[in-house]
GROMACS .gro file of C-alpha atoms in nm:
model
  353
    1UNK     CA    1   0.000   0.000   0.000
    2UNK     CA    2   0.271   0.223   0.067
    3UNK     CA    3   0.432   0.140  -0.239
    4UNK     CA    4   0.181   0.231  -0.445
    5UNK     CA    5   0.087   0.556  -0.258
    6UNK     CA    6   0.463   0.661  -0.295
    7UNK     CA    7   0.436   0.583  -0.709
    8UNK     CA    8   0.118   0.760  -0.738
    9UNK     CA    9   0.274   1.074  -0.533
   10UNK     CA   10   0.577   1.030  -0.756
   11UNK     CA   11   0.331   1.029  -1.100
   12UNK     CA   12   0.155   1.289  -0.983
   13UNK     CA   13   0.438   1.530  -0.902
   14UNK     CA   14   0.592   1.474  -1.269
   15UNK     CA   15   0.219   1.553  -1.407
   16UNK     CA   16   0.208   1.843  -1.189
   17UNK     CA   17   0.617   1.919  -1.347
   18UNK     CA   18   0.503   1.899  -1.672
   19UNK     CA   19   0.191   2.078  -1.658
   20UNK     CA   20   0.373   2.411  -1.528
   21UNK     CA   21   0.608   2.390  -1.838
   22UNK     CA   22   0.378   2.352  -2.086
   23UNK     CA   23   0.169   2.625  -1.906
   24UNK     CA   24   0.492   2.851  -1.941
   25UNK     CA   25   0.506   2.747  -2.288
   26UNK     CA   26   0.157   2.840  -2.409
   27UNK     CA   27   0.185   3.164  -2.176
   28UNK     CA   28   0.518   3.250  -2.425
   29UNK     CA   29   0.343   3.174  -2.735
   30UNK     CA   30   0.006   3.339  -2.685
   31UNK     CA   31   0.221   3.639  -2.561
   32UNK     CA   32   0.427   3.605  -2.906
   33UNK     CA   33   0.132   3.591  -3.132
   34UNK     CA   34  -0.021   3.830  -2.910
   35UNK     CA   35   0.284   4.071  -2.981
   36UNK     CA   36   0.263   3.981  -3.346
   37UNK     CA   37  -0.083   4.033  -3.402
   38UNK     CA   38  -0.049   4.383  -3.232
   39UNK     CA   39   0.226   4.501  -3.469
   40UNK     CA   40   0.067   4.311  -3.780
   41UNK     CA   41  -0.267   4.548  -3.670
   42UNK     CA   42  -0.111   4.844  -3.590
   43UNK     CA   43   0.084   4.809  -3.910
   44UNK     CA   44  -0.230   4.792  -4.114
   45UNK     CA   45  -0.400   5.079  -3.923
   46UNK     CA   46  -0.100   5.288  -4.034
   47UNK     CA   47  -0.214   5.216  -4.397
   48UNK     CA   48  -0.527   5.408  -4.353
   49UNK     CA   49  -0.758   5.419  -4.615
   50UNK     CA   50  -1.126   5.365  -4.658
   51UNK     CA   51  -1.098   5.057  -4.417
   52UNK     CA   52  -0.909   4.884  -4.170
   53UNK     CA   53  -0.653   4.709  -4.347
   54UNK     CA   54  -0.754   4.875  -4.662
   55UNK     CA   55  -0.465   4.835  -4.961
   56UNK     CA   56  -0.483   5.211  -5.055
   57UNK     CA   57  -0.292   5.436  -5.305
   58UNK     CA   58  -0.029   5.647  -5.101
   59UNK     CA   59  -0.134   5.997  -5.280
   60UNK     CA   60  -0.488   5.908  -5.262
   61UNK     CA   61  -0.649   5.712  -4.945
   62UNK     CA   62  -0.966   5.730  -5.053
   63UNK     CA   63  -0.903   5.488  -5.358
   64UNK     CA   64  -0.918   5.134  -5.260
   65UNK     CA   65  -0.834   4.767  -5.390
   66UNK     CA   66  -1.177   4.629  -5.478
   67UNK     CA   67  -1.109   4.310  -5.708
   68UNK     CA   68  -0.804   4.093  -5.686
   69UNK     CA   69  -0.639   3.782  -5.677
   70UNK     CA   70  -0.359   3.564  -5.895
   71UNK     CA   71  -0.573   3.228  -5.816
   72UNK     CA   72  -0.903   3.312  -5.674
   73UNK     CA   73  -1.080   3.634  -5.754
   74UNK     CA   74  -1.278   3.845  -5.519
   75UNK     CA   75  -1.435   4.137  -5.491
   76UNK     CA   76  -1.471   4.358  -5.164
   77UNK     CA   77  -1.753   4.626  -5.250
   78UNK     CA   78  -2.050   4.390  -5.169
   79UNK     CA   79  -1.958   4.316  -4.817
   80UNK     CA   80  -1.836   4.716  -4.798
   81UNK     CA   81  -2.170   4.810  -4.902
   82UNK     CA   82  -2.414   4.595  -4.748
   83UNK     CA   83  -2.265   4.569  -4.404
   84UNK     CA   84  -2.182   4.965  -4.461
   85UNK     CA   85  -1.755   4.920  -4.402
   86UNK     CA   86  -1.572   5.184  -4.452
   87UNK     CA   87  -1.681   5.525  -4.642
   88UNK     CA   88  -1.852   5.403  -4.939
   89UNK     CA   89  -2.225   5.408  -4.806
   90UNK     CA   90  -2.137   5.769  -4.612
   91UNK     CA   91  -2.081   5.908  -4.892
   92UNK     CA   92  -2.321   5.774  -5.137
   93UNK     CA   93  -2.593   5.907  -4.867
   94UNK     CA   94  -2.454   6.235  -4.982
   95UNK     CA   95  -2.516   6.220  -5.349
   96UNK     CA   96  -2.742   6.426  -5.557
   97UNK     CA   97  -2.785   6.156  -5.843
   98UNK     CA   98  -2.666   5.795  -5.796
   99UNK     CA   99  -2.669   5.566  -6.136
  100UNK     CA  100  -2.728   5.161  -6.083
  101UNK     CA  101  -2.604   4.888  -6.299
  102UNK     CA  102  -2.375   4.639  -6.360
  103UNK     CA  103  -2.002   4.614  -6.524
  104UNK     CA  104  -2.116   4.769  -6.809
  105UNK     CA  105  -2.145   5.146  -6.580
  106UNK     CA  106  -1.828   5.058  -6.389
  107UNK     CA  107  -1.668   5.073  -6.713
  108UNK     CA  108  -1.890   5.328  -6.898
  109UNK     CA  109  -1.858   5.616  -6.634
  110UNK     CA  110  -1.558   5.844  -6.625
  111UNK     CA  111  -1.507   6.025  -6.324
  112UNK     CA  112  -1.349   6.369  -6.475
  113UNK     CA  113  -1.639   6.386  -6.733
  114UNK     CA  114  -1.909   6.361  -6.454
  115UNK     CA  115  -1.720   6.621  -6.217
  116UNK     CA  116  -1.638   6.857  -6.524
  117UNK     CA  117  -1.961   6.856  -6.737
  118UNK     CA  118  -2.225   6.782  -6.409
  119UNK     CA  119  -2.085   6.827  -6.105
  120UNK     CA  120  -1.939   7.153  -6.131
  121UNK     CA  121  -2.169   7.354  -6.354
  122UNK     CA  122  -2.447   7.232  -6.160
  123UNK     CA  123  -2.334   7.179  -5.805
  124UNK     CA  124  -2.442   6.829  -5.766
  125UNK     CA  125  -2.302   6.513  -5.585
  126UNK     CA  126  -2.292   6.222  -5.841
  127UNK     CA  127  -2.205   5.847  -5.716
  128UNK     CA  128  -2.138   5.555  -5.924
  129UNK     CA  129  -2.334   5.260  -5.740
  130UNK     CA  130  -2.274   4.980  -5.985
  131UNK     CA  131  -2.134   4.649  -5.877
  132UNK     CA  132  -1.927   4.484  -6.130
  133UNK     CA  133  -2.013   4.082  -6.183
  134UNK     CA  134  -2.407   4.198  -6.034
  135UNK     CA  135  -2.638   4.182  -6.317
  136UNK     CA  136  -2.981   4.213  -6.138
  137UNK     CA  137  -3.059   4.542  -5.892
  138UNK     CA  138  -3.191   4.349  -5.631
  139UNK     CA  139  -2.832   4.350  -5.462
  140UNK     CA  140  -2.839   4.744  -5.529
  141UNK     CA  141  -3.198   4.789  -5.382
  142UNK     CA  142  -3.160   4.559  -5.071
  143UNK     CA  143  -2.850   4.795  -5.000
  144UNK     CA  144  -3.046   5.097  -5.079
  145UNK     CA  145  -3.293   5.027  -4.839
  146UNK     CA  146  -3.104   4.867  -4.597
  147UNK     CA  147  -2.876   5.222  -4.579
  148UNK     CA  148  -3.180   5.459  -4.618
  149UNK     CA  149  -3.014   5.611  -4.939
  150UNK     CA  150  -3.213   5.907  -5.073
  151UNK     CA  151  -3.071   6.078  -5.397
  152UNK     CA  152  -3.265   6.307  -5.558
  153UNK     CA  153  -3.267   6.129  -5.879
  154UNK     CA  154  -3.174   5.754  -5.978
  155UNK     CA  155  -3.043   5.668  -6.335
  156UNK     CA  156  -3.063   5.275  -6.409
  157UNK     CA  157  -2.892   5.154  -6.661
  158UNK     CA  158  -3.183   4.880  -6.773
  159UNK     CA  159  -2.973   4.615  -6.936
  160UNK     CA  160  -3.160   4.275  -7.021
  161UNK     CA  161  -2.789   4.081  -7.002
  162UNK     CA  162  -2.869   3.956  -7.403
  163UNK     CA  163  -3.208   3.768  -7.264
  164UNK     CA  164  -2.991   3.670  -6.938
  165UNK     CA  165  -2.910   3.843  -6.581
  166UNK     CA  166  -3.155   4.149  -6.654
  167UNK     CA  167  -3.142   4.423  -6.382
  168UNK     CA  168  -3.492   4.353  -6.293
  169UNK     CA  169  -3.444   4.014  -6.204
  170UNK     CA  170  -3.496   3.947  -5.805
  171UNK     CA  171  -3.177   3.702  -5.802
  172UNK     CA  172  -2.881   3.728  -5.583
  173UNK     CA  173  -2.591   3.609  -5.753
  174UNK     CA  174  -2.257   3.743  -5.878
  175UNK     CA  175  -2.092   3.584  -6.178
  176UNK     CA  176  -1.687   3.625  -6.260
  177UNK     CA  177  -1.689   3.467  -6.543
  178UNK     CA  178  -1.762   3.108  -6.517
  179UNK     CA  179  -1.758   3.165  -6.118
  180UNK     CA  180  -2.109   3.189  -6.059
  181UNK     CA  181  -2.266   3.214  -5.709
  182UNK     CA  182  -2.464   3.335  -5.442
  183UNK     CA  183  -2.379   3.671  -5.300
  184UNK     CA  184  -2.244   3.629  -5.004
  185UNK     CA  185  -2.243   3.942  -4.829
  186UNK     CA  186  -2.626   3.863  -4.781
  187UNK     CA  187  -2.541   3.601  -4.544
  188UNK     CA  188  -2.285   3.738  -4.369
  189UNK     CA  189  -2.307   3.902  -4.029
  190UNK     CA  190  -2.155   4.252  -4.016
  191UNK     CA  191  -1.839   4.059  -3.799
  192UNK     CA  192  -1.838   3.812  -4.039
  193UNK     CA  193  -1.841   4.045  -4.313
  194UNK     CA  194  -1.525   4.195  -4.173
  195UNK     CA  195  -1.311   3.936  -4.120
  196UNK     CA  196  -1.412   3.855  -4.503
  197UNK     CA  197  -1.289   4.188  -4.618
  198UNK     CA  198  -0.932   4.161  -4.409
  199UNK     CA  199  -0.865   3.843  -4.485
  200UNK     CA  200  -0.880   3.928  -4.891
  201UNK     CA  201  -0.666   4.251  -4.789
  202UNK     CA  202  -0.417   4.023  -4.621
  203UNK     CA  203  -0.397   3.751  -4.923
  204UNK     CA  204  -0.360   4.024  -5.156
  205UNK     CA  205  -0.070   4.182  -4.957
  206UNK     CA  206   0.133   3.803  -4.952
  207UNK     CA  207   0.026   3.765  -5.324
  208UNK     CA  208   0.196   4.156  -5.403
  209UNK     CA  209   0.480   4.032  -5.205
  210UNK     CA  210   0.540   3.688  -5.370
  211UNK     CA  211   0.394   3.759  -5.676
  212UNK     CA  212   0.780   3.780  -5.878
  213UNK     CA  213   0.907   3.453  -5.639
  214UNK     CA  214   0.599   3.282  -5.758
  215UNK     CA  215   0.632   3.326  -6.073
  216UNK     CA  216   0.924   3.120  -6.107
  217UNK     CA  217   0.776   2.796  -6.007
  218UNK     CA  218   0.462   2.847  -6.180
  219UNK     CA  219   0.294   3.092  -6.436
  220UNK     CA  220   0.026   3.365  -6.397
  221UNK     CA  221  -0.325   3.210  -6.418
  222UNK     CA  222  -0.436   3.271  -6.778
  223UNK     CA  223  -0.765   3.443  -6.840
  224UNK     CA  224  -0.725   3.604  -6.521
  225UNK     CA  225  -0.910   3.915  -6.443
  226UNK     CA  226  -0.721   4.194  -6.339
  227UNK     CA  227  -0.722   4.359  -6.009
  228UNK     CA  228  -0.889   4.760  -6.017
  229UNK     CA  229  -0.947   5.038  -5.740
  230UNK     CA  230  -1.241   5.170  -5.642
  231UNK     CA  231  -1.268   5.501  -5.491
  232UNK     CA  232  -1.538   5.565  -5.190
  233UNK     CA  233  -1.598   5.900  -5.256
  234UNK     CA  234  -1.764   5.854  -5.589
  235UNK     CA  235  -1.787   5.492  -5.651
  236UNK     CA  236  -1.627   5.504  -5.987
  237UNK     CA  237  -1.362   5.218  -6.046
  238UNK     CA  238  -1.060   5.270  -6.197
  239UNK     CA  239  -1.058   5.008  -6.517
  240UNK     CA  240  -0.633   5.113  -6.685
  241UNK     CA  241  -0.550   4.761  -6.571
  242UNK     CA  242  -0.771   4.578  -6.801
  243UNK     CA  243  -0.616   4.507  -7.156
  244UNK     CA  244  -0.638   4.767  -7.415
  245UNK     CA  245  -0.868   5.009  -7.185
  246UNK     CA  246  -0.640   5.278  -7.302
  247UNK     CA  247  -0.563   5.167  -7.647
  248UNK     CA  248  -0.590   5.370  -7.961
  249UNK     CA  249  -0.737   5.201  -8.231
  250UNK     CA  250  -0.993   4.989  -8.027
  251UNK     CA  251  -1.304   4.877  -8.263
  252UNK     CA  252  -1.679   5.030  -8.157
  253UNK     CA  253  -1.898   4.902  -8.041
  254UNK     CA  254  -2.191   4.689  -8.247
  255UNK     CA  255  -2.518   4.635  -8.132
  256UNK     CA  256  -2.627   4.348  -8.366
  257UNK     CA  257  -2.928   4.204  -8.156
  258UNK     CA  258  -3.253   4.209  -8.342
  259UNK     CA  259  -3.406   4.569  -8.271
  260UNK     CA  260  -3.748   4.316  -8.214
  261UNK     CA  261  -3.640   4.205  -7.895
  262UNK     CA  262  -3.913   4.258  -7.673
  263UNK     CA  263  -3.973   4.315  -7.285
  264UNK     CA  264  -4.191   4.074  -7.067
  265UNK     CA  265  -4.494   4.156  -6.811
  266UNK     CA  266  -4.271   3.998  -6.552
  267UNK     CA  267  -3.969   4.184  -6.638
  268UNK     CA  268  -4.267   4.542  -6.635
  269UNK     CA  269  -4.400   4.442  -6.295
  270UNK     CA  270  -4.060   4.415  -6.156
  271UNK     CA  271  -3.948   4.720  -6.304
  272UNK     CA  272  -4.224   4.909  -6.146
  273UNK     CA  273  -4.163   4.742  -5.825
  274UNK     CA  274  -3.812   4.868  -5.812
  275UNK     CA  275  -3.899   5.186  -5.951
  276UNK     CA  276  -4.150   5.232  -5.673
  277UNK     CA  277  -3.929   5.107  -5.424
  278UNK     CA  278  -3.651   5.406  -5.472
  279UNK     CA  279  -3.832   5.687  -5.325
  280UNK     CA  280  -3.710   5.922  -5.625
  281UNK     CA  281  -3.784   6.020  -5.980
  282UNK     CA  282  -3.561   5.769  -6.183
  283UNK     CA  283  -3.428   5.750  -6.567
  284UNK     CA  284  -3.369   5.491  -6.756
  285UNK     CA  285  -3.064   5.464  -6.936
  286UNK     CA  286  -2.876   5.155  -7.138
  287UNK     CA  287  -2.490   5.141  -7.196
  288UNK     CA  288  -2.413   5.042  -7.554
  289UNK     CA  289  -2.281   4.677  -7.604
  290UNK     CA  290  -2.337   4.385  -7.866
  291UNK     CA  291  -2.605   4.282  -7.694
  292UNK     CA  292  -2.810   4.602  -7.570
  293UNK     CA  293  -3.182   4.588  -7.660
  294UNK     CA  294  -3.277   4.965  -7.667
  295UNK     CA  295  -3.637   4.861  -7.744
  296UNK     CA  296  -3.696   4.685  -7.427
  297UNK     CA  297  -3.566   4.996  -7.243
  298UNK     CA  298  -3.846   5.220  -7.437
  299UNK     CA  299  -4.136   4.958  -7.383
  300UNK     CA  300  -4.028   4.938  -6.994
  301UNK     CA  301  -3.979   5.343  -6.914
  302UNK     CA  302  -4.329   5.356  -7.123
  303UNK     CA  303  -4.454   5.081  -6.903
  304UNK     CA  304  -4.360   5.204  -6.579
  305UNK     CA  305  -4.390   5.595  -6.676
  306UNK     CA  306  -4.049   5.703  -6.635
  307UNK     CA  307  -3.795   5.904  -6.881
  308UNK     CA  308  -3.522   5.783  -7.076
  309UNK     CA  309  -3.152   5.943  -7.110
  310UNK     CA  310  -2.992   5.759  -7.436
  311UNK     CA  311  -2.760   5.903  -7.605
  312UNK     CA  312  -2.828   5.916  -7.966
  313UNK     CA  313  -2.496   5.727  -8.063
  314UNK     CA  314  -2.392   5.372  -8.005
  315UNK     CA  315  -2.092   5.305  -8.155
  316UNK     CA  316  -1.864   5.409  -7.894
  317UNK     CA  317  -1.488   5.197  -7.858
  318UNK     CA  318  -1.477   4.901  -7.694
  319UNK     CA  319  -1.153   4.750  -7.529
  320UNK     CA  320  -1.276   4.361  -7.518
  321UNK     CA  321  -1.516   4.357  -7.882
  322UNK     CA  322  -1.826   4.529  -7.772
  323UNK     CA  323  -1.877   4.443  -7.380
  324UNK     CA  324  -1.760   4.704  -7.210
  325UNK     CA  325  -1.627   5.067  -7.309
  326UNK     CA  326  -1.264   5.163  -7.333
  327UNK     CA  327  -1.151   5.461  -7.181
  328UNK     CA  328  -1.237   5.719  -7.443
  329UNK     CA  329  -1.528   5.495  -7.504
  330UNK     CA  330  -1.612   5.567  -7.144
  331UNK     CA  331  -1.513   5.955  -7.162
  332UNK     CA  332  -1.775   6.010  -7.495
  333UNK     CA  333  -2.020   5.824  -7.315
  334UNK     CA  334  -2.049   6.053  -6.996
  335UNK     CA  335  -2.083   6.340  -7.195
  336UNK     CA  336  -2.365   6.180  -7.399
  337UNK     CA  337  -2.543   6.047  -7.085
  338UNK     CA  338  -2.500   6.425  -6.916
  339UNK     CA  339  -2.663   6.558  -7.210
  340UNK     CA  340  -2.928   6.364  -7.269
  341UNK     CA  341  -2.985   6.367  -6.858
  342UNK     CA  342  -2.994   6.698  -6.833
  343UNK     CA  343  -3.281   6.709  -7.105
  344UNK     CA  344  -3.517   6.525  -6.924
  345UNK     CA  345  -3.812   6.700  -6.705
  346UNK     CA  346  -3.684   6.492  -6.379
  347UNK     CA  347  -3.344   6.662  -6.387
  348UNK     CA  348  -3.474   6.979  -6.457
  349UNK     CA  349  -3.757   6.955  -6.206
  350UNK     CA  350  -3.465   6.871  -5.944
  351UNK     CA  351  -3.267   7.187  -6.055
  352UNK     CA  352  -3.580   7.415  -6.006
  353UNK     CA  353  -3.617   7.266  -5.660
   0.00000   0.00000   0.00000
């Protein structure tokens, strides 16, 4: 009995040994990652920008990196949006005018135009509210309510998709090519949301920093698409990375769908639904591509009793064969669009007021 008393004493003195050094260890690592984590954070606070851990332009904090990645691509404007990160939503609550669409705005919008030929002569706050790889408003709409946005006037740019993804759809999805899934800011809790949007910043940082080690072993994925800025104060996106978006040269832009290419009652109902929904007097605009239908824009704005803004050209250059506008495609186009805005009764009603 005595023997096994002492052993069991012994054991439990060596258990008791052990335990205290592992309990030093763990104290000396959590205090190591704890010191680690505090310079890794108070390293990305020192970046400023529109967010915490934001990957900003050093003359410019206010532009952000919104779409990125060598392997996987993301996108941060959803969650920044509709869990209202950062300064996007601020200042979009400030706008005058705020125009809705997909890709085919992010592209189609230059900034300078809109500040020189609207914003200035007229005094007016415009935002660019488009989410690139969004086809349907829904996404814009939920965030619109959600955020209590209140522009004096809404232009939608009413693009059917070519018979697919049309704005007034009530889907949720977001498509990178043939990456096609749910949204999942919609899901997300705001938390959630923002360990989503550091996490991206933080693989896009390692993939910056390896990217020329990297390439060694292995080459860039092809067809990838390339990373572009964003800046919160206006929305607009900054598109110079994507091939040829500066080119001379580039071809225009062809709209060869059959002109008899009709809306649907569905496709009406929703439209006046959404319409409804926005609180404001909105115009309906389209962005030239190879698939526009302007005649569904006319039978829904006729529909629904709204105005159109379309400028009377289409054929406006195109960096990637009629999809999306290049950059003086882009720079034409927002002088069009002003012009034509400016000529309908709901922007001049807002200017009286």
């Amino acid at each position: 009995m005595d023997r096994r008393v002492r052993t069991e004493t012994h054991s439990d003195a060596a258990t008791a040994g052990l335990g205290a050094a592992g309990r030093r260890y763990l104290v000396s690592l959590l205090g190591l990652t704890a010191v680690m984590l505090g310079g890794l954070g108070a390293w990305l606070v020192a970046q400023g920008g529109d967010h915490f851990s934001a990957i900003s332009r050093p003359d410019d904090r206010a532009w952000y990196r919104n779409f990125g990645g060598d392997r996987v691509s993301e996108i941060q404007d959803q969650d920044l949006f509709f869990h209202r990160i950062g300064d996007s939503v601020d200042h979009a609550r400030q706008a005058d005018i705020v125009i809705l669409g997909s890709s085919l705005v992010s592209f189609a919008i230059d900034e300078n135009v809109i500040r020189e030929r609207l914003e200035q002569p007229h005094g007016l706050k415009f935002y660019n509210m488009a989410f690139l790889g969004v086809a349907s408003g829904e996404f814009a709409r939920q965030v619109i309510h959600k955020h209590h946005l209140h522009p004096r006037l809404w232009i939608v740019n009413a693009d059917d998709g070519g018979g697919g993804g049309n704005f007034f759809h009530r889907n949720l999805s977001r498509s990178f090519g043939a990456d096609a899934r749910p949204i999942p800011s919609t899901k997300l809790s705001r938390l959630g949301a923002r360990y989503e949007v550091i996490r991206r910043n933080l693989r896009w940082r390692f993939e910056d920093a390896t990217r020329n080690v990297r390439r060694v072993f292995a080459a860039p994925r092809a067809g990838a698409i390339p990373s572009f800025d964003r800046d919160d104060r206006t929305g607009a996106a900054d598109m110079r990375g994507f091939p040829r978006f500066l080119a001379d040269g580039n071809p225009s832009v062809k709209m060869t769908r059959d002109p008899d290419c009709h809306t649907t009652p569905d496709i009406v109902a929703n439209a006046r639904d959404f319409v409804q929904s926005l609180g404001a007097p909105v115009v309906l605009t389209l962005v030239p591509n190879y698939h526009g239908c302007l005649t569904q824009v006319r039978e829904i704005a006729q529909a629904v009793g709204v105005e159109t803004a379309l400028p009377a050209r289409t054929d406006y250059s195109s960096w990637d064969g009629g999809g999306h506008l290049d950059g003086r495609g882009a720079a034409d186009f927002s002088r069009d669009l002003v012009a034509a805005v400016e000529k309908t009764r709901a922007f001049q009603r807002m200017r009286g007021e």
